[in-house]
Short mmCIF file of C-alpha atoms in Angstrom, two decimals:
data_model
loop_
_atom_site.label_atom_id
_atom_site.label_comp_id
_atom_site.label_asym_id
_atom_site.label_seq_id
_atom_site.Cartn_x
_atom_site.Cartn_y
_atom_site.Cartn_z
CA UNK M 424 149.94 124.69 181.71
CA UNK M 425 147.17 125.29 179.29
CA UNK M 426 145.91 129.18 178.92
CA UNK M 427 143.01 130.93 179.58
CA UNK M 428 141.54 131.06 176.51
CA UNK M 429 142.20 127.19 175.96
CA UNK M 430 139.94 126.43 179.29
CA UNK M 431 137.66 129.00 178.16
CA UNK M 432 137.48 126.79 174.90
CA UNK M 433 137.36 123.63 175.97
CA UNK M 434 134.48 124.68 178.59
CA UNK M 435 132.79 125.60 175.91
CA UNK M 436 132.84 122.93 173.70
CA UNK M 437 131.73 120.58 177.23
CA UNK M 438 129.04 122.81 177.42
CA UNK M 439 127.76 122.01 173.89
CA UNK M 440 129.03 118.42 173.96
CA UNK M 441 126.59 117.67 176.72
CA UNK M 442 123.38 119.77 174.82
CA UNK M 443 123.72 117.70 171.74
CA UNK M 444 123.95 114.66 174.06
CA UNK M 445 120.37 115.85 176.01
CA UNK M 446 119.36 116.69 172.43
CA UNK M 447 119.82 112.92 171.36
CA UNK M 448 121.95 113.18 168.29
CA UNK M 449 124.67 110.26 167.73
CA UNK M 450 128.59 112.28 167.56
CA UNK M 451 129.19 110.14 165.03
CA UNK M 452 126.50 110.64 162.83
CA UNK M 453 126.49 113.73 160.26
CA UNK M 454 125.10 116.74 160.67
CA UNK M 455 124.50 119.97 158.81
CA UNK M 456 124.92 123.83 160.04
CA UNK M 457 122.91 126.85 158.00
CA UNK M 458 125.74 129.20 158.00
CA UNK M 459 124.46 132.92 157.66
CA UNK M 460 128.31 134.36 158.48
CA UNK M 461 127.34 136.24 161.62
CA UNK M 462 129.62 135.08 164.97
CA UNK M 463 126.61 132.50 166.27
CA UNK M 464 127.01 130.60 163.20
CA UNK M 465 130.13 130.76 163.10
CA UNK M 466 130.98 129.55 166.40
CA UNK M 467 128.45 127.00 166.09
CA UNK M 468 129.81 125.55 162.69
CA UNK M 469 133.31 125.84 165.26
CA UNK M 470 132.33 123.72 167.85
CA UNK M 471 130.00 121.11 165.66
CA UNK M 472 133.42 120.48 163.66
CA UNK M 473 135.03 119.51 167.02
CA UNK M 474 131.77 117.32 168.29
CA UNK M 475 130.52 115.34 165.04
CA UNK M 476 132.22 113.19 162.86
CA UNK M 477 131.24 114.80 159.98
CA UNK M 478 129.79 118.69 159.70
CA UNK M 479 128.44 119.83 156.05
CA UNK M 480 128.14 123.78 155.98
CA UNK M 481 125.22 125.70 154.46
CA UNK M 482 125.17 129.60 153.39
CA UNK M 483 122.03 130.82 151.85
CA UNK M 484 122.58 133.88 149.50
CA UNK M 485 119.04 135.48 149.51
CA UNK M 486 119.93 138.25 146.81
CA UNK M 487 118.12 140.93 148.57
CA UNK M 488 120.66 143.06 148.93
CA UNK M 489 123.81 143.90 146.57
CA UNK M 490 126.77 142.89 149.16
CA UNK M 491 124.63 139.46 149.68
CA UNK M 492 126.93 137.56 147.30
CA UNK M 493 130.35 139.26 148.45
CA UNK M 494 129.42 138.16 152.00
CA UNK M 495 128.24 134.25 150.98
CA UNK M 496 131.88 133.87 149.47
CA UNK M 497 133.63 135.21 152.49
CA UNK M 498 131.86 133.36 154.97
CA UNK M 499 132.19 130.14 152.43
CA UNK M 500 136.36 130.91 153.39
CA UNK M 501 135.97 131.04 157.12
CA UNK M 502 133.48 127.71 157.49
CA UNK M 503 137.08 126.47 155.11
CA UNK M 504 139.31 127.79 157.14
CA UNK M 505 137.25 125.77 160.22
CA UNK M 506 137.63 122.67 158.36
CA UNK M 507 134.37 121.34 157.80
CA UNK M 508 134.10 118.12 155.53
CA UNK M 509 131.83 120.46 152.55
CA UNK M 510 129.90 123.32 151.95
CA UNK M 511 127.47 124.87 149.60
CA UNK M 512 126.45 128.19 149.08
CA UNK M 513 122.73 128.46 147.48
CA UNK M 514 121.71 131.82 145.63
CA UNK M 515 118.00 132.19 145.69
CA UNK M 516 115.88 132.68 142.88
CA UNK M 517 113.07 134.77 143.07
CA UNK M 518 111.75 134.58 139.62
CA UNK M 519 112.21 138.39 139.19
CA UNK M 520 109.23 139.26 141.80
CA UNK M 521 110.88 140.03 145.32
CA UNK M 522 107.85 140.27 147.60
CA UNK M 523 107.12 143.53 148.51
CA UNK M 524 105.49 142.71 152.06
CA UNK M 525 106.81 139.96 154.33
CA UNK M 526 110.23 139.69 153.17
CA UNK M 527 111.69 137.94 155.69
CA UNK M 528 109.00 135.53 156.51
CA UNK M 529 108.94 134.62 152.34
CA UNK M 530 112.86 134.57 152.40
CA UNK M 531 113.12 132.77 155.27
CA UNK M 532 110.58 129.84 153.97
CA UNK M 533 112.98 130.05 150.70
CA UNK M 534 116.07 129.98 152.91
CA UNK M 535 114.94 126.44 155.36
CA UNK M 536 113.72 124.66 152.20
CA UNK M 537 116.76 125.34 150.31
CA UNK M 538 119.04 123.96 153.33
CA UNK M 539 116.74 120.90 153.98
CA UNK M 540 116.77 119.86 150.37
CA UNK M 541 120.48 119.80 150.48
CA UNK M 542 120.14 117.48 153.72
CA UNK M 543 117.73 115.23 152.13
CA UNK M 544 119.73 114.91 148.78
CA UNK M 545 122.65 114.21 151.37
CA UNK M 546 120.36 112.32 153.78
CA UNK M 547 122.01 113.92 157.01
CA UNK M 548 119.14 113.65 159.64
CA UNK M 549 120.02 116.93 161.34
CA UNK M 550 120.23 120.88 160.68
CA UNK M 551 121.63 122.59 163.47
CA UNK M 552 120.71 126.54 163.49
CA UNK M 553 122.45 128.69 165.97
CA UNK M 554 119.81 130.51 167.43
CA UNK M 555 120.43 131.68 170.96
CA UNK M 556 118.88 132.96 174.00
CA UNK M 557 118.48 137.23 172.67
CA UNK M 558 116.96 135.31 169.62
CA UNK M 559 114.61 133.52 171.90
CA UNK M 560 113.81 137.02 173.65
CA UNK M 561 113.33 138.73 170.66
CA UNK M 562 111.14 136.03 169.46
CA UNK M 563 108.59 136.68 171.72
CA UNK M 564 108.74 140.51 172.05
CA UNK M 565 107.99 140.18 168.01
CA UNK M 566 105.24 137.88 168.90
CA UNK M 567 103.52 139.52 171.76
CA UNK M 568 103.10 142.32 170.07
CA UNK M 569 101.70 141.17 167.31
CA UNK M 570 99.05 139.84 169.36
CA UNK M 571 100.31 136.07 169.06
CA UNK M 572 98.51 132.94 171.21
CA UNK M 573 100.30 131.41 173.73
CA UNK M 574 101.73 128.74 171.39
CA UNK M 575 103.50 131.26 169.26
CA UNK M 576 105.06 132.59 172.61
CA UNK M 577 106.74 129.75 173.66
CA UNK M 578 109.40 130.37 170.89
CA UNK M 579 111.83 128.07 169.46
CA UNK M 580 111.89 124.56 170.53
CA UNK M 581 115.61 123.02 171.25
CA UNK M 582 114.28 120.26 168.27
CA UNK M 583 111.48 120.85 165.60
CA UNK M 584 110.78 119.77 162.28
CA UNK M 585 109.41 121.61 158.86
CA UNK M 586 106.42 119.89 157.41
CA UNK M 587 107.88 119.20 153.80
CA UNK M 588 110.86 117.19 155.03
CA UNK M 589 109.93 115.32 158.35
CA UNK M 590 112.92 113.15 157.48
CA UNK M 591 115.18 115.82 158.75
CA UNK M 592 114.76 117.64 162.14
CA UNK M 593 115.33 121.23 162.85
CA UNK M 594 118.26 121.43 165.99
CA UNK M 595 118.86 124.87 167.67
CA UNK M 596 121.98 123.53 170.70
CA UNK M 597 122.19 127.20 171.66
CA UNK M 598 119.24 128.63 172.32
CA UNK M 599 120.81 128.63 176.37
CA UNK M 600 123.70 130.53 175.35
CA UNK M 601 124.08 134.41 175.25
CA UNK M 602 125.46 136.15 172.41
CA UNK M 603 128.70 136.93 174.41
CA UNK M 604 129.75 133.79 174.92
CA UNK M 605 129.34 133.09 171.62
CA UNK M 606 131.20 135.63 170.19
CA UNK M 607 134.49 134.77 172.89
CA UNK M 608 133.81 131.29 170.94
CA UNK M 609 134.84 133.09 167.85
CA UNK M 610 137.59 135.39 169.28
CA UNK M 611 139.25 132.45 170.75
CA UNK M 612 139.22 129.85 168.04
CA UNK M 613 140.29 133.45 165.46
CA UNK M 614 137.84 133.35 163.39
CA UNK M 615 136.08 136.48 162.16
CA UNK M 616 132.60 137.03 161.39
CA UNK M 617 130.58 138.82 158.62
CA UNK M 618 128.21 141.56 159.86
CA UNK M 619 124.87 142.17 158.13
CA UNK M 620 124.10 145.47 158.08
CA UNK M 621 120.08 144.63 158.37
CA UNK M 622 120.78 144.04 162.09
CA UNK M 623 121.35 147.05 163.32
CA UNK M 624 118.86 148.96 161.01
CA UNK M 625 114.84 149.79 161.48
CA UNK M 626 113.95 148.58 158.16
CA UNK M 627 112.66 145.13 159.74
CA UNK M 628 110.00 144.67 162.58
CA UNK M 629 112.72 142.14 164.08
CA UNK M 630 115.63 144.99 164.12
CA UNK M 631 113.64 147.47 165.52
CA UNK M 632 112.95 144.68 168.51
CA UNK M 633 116.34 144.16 169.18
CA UNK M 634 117.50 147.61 169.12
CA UNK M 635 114.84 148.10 172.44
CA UNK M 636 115.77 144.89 174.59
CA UNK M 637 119.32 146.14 173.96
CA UNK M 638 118.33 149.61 175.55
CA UNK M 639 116.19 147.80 178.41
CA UNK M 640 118.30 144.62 179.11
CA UNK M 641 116.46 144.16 182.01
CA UNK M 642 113.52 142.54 180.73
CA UNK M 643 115.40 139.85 179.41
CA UNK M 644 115.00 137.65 183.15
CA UNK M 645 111.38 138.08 183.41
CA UNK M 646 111.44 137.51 179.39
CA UNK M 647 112.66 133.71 179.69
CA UNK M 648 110.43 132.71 182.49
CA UNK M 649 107.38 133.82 180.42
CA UNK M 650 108.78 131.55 177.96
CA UNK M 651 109.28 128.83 179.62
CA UNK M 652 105.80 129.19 181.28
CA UNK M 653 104.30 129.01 177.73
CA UNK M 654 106.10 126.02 176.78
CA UNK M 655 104.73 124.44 179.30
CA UNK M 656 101.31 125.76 178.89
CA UNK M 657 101.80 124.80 174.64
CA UNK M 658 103.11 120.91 175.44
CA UNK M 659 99.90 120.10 177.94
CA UNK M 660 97.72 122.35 174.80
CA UNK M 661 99.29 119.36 172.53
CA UNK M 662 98.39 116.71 174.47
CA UNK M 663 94.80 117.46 175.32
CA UNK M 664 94.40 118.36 171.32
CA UNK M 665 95.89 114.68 170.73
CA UNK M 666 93.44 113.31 172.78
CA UNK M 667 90.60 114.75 171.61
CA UNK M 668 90.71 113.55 168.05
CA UNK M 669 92.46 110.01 169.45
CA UNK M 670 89.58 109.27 171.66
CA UNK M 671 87.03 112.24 172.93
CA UNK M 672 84.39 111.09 170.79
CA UNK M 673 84.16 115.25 169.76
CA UNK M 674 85.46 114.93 165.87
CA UNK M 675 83.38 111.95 164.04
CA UNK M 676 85.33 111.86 160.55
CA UNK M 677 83.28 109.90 157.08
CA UNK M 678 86.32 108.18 155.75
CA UNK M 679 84.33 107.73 152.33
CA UNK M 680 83.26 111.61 151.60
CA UNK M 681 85.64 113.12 153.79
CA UNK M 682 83.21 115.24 155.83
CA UNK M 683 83.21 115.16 159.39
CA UNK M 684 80.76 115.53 162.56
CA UNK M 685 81.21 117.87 165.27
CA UNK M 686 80.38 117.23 168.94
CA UNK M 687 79.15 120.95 169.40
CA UNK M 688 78.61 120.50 173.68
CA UNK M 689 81.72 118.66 173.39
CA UNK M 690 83.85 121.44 171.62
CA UNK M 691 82.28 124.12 173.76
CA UNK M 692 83.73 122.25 177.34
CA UNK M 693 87.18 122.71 176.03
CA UNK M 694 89.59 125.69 177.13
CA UNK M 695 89.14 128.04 174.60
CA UNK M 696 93.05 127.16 173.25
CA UNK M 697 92.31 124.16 172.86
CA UNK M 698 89.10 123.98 170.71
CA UNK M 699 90.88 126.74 168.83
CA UNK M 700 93.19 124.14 167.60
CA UNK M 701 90.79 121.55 167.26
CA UNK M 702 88.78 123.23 164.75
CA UNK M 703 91.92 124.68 162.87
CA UNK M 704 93.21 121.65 162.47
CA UNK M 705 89.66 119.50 161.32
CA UNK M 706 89.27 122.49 158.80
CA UNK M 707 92.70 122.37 157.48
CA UNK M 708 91.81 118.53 156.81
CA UNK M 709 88.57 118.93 155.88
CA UNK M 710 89.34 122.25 153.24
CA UNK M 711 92.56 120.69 152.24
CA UNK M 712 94.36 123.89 152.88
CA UNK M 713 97.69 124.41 154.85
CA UNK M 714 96.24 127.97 156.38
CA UNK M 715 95.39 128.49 160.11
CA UNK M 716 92.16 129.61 161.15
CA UNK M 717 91.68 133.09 162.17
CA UNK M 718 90.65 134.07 165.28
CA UNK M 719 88.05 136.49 164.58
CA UNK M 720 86.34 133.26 162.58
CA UNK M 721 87.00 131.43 165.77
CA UNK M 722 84.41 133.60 167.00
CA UNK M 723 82.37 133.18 164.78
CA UNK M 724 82.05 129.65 164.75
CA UNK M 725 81.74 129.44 168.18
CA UNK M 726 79.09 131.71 168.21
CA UNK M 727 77.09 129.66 165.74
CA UNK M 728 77.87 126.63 168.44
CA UNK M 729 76.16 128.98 171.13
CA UNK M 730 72.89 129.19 168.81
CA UNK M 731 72.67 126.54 166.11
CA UNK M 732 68.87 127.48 165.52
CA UNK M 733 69.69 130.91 164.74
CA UNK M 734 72.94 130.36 162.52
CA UNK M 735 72.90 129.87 159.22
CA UNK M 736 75.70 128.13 156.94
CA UNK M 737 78.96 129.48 157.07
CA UNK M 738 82.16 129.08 154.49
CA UNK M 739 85.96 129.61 156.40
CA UNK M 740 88.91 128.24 154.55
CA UNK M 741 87.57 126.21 152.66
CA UNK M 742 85.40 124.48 154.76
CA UNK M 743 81.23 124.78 154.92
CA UNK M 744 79.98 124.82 158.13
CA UNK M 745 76.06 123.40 158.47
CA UNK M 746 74.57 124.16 161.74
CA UNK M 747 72.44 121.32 163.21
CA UNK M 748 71.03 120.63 167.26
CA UNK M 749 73.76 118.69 168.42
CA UNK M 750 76.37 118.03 165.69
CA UNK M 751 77.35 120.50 163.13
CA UNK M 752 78.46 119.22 160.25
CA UNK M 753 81.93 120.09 158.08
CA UNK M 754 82.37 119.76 154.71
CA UNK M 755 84.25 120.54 151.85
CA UNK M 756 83.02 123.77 150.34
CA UNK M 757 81.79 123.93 147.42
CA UNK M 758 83.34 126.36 144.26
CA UNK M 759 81.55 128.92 143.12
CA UNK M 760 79.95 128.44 139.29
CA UNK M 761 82.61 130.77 137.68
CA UNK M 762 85.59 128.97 139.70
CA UNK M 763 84.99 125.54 138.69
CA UNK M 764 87.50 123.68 137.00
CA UNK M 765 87.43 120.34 134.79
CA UNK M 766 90.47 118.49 135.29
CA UNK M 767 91.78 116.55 132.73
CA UNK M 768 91.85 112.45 132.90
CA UNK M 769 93.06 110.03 130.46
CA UNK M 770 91.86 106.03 130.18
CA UNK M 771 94.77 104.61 132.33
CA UNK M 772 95.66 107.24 134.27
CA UNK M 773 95.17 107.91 138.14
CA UNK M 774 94.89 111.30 139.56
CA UNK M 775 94.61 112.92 143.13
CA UNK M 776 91.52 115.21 142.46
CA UNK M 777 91.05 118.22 144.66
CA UNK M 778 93.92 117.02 146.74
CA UNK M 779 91.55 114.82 148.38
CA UNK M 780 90.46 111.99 146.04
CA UNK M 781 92.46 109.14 144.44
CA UNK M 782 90.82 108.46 140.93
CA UNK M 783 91.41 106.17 138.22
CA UNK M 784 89.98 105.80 134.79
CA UNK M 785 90.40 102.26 132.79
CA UNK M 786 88.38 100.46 129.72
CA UNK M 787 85.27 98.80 130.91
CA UNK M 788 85.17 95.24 129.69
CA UNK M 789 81.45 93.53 128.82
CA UNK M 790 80.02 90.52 130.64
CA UNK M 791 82.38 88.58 128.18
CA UNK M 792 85.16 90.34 129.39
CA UNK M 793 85.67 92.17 125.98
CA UNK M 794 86.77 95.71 126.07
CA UNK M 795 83.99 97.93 125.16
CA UNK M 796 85.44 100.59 122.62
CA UNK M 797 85.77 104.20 123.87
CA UNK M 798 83.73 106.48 121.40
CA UNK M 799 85.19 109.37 123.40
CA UNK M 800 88.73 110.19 123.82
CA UNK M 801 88.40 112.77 126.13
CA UNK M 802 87.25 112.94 130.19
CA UNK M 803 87.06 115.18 132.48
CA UNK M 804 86.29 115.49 136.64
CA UNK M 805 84.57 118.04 137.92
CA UNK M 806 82.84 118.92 140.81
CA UNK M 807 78.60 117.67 141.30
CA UNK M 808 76.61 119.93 140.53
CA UNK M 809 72.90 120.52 141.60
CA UNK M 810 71.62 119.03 137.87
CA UNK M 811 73.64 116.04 138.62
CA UNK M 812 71.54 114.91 141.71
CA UNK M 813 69.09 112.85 139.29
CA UNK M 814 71.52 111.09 137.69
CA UNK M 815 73.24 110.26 141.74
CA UNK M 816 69.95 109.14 142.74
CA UNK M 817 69.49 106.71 139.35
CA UNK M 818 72.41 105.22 140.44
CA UNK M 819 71.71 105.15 144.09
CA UNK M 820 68.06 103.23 143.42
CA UNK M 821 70.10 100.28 141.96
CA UNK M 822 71.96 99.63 144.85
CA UNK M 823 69.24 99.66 147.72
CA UNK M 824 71.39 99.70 150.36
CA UNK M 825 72.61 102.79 149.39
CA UNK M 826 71.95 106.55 150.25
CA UNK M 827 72.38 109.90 149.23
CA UNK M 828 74.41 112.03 152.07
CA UNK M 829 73.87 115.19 153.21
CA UNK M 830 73.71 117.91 150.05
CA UNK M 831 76.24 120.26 151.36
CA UNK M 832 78.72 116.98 151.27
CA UNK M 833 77.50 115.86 147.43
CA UNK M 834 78.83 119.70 146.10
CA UNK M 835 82.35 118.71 146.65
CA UNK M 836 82.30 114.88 145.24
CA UNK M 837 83.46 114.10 141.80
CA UNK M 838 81.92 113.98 138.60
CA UNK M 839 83.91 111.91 135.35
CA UNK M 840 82.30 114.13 132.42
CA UNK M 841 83.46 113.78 129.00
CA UNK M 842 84.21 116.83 126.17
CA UNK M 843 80.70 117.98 125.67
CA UNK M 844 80.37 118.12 128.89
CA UNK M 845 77.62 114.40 129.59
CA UNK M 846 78.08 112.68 132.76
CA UNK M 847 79.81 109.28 132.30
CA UNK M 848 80.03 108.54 135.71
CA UNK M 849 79.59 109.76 139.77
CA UNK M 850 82.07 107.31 140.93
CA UNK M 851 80.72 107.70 144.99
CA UNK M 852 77.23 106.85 143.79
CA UNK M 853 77.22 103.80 141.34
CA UNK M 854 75.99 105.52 138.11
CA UNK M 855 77.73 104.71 135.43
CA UNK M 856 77.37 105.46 131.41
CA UNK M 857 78.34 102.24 130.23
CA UNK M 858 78.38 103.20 126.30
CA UNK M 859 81.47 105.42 127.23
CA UNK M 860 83.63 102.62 127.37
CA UNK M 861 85.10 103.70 130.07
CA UNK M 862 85.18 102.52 134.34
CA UNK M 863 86.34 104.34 137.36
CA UNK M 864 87.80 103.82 140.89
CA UNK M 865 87.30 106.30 143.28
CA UNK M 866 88.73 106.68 147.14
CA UNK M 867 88.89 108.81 149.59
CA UNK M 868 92.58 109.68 149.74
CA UNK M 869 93.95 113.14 150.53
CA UNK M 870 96.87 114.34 150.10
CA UNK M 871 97.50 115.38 154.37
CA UNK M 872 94.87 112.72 156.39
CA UNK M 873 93.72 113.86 159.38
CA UNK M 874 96.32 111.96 161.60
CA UNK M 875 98.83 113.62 159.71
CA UNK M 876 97.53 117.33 160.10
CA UNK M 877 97.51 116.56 163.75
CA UNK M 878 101.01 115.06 164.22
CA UNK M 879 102.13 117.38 162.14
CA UNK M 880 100.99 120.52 164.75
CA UNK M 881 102.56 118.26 167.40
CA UNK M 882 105.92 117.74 166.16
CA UNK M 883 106.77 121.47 164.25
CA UNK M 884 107.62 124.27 165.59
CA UNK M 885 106.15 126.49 162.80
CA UNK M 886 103.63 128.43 164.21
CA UNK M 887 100.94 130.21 161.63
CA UNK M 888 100.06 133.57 162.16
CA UNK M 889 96.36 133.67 163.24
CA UNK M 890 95.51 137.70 162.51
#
């Protein structure tokens, strides 16, 4: 007759079986755990040995405390004791400047790129996390009160991904199971657990949460329902933002200059989530910047929607905002005169200028198809500047069916200069300094297109703050 504790065990290990198999993920395949020590990790890194064919162990040593390293080398001896097939322990290195604000939201950016660099090295297509359901409560106590949007209270997803290694997605099996049953997963298979002091403490926002749901346990019922109400609410928010840049007609995007169109009576029908994330995301492609836009600028914009004839342009991340009647127009904003920047560009060489635009520079050959001989070594690309519109529209004259765009687009095009400082060529516009020797290519490439910003938002789970 088998005991009580091996039932309990092999209950528990059906139970996960049968997540990872709603969760999609091959049992033969490999698949990594971030191992912190604590008894969820731990009896997750326990029960993936039993499931998967192969389990590769991950402790992150964040140095932020002096027992960090003591506690990385005896958790490194229980995931050894478990039997997984390897492990690595990875000290961070903070350069010698801890942050002194938002340490766990910098160490734990450190912490997931460090394990998913290991998985991509490895190329095991999963990391497994063992968040679980007080995590998920805590998660959105943190968040309401820190005024978060619906999206951020819908919590952890059961699979996400991290936006600088899509090839790897983010797996959390347990966020069903309590912390109870988790630790009776440890008791029973005898493993023991490392305690981090930081838990139980009121240094951290997160502590501090966790120490009053475990004084008012019973908010934790009415606690998942809310959460699973604003899942639901965040997955239709996804799909109507999908739609609108698929096929609404509300976002018209110039795939040349990389400025866009908005619908502004189209923007304004949408629930106010939803054209929250529409704009966040067209600025974020548009200003070629990973932040999220702030709701107070929200306002702001949509404000300037309500009365385009009283609004004047606006700047938000960088993004310039022009009002006109019916669509406003979005553009790349412009640096001030003591922020601009030449970049460097050699003959031969192609560059990704301003993280938007794909440039090469090679020797121009004659109508004999000679090279021409480059008198000077050294080029440059900068942005256009005001003085520069004569020599755009010398070029633009040439090529009659050609034409100037708006001016708040021109200020963030690029301009080939060479060391004094004479334009050789404005790529966009056709002008061209032919006794420089030198031609260039120009596109329209960035770095994150728009489709990508937007799948991107669909597929993670990584929520920006927006105060």
């Amino acid at each position: 007759l088998r005991t009580r504790a091996s039932m309990a065990t092999s209950r528990f290990l059906k139970l996960f079986s049968d997540s990872v198999e709603k969760l999609g993920i091959p049992r033969s395949s490999a698949v990594a755990i971030g191992v912190s020590g604590g008894s969820d990790s731990i009896a997750l890194t326990h029960l993936a040995r039993q499931a998967f064919k192969e389990v590769v162990s991950i402790t992150v040593d964040h140095r932020l405390r002096e027992e960090s390293s003591e506690e990385a080398r005896r958790t490194a001896e229980i995931v050894k004791k478990i039997g997984v097939d390897e492990h690595h322990t990875v000290a961070l290195d903070w350069g010698g400047q801890i942050p002194q604000t938002k340490v766990q939201e910098h160490a734990r950016t450190k912490r997931y790129s460090a394990m998913l660099e290991i998985c991509r090295e490895k190329k095991i297509p999963a990391l497994m996390t063992a968040h679980h359901l007080e995590d998920q409560i805590e998660t959105f106590i943190a968040r309401f009160f820190k005024s978060s949007r619906v999206e951020g209270l819908a919590c952890m997803r059961a699979e996400s991904s991290w936006p600088s290694f899509p090839e790897t997605i983010l797996v959390r099996p347990l966020l069903d199971w309590n912390k109870e049953s988790l630790v009776r997963v440890c008791e029973e298979g005898g493993y023991e657990w490392v305690e981090d002091p930081t838990n139980s403490g009121d240094v951290y926002h997160r502590s501090r949460v966790r120490k009053v749901i475990s004084q008012n346990p019973h908010i934790k019922p009415g606690v998942i329902g809310l959460i699973d109400t604003c899942g639901l609410v965040k997955d239709k928010i996804r799909d109507i933002v999908s739609k609108v840049f698929s096929s609404s007609g509300y976002v018209r995007i110039n795939r040349t200059y990389g400025y866009a169109y908005v619908d502004v009576a189209g923007i304004c029908s949408l629930e106010s989530a939803v054209a929250y994330r529409v704009l966040g995301l067209l600025m974020q492609f548009i200003g070629a910047t990973s932040k999220s836009l702030k709701h107070k600028h929200y306002m702001s914009i949509m404000k300037m929607f309500q009365n385009p004839y009283r609004s004047k342009t606006a700047t938000f991340m960088k993004c310039t905002i022009t009002p006109q009647p019916h669509n406003f127009l979005f553009t790349r904003q412009a640096p001030e005169r003591d922020h601009r920047v030449q970049t460097p560009i050699s003959v031969g060489e192609t560059i990704c200028w301003d993280r938007r635009f794909e440039i090469s520079l090679h020797p121009l050959r004659d109508e004999r198809g000679d090279l021409i001989e480059t008198r000077r070594r050294k080029f440059f690309v900068r942005h256009l500047l005001t003085n520069d519109h004569w020599f755009a529209k010398f070029g633009v004259r040439k090529v009659r069916s050609y034409g100037l765009p708006n001016e708040h687009v021109r200020g963030g095009l690029p301009v080939i200069v060479d060391e004094r400082g004479k334009v050789v060529i404005i790529p966009l516009f056709k002008f061209i300094d032919k006794t420089a020797g030198v031609a260039c290519e120009c596109q329209y490439k960035p770095e994150r297109n728009l489709e990508a910003v937007v799948t991107e938002y669909i597929t993670c789970n990584m929520i920006p703050t927006d105060k």
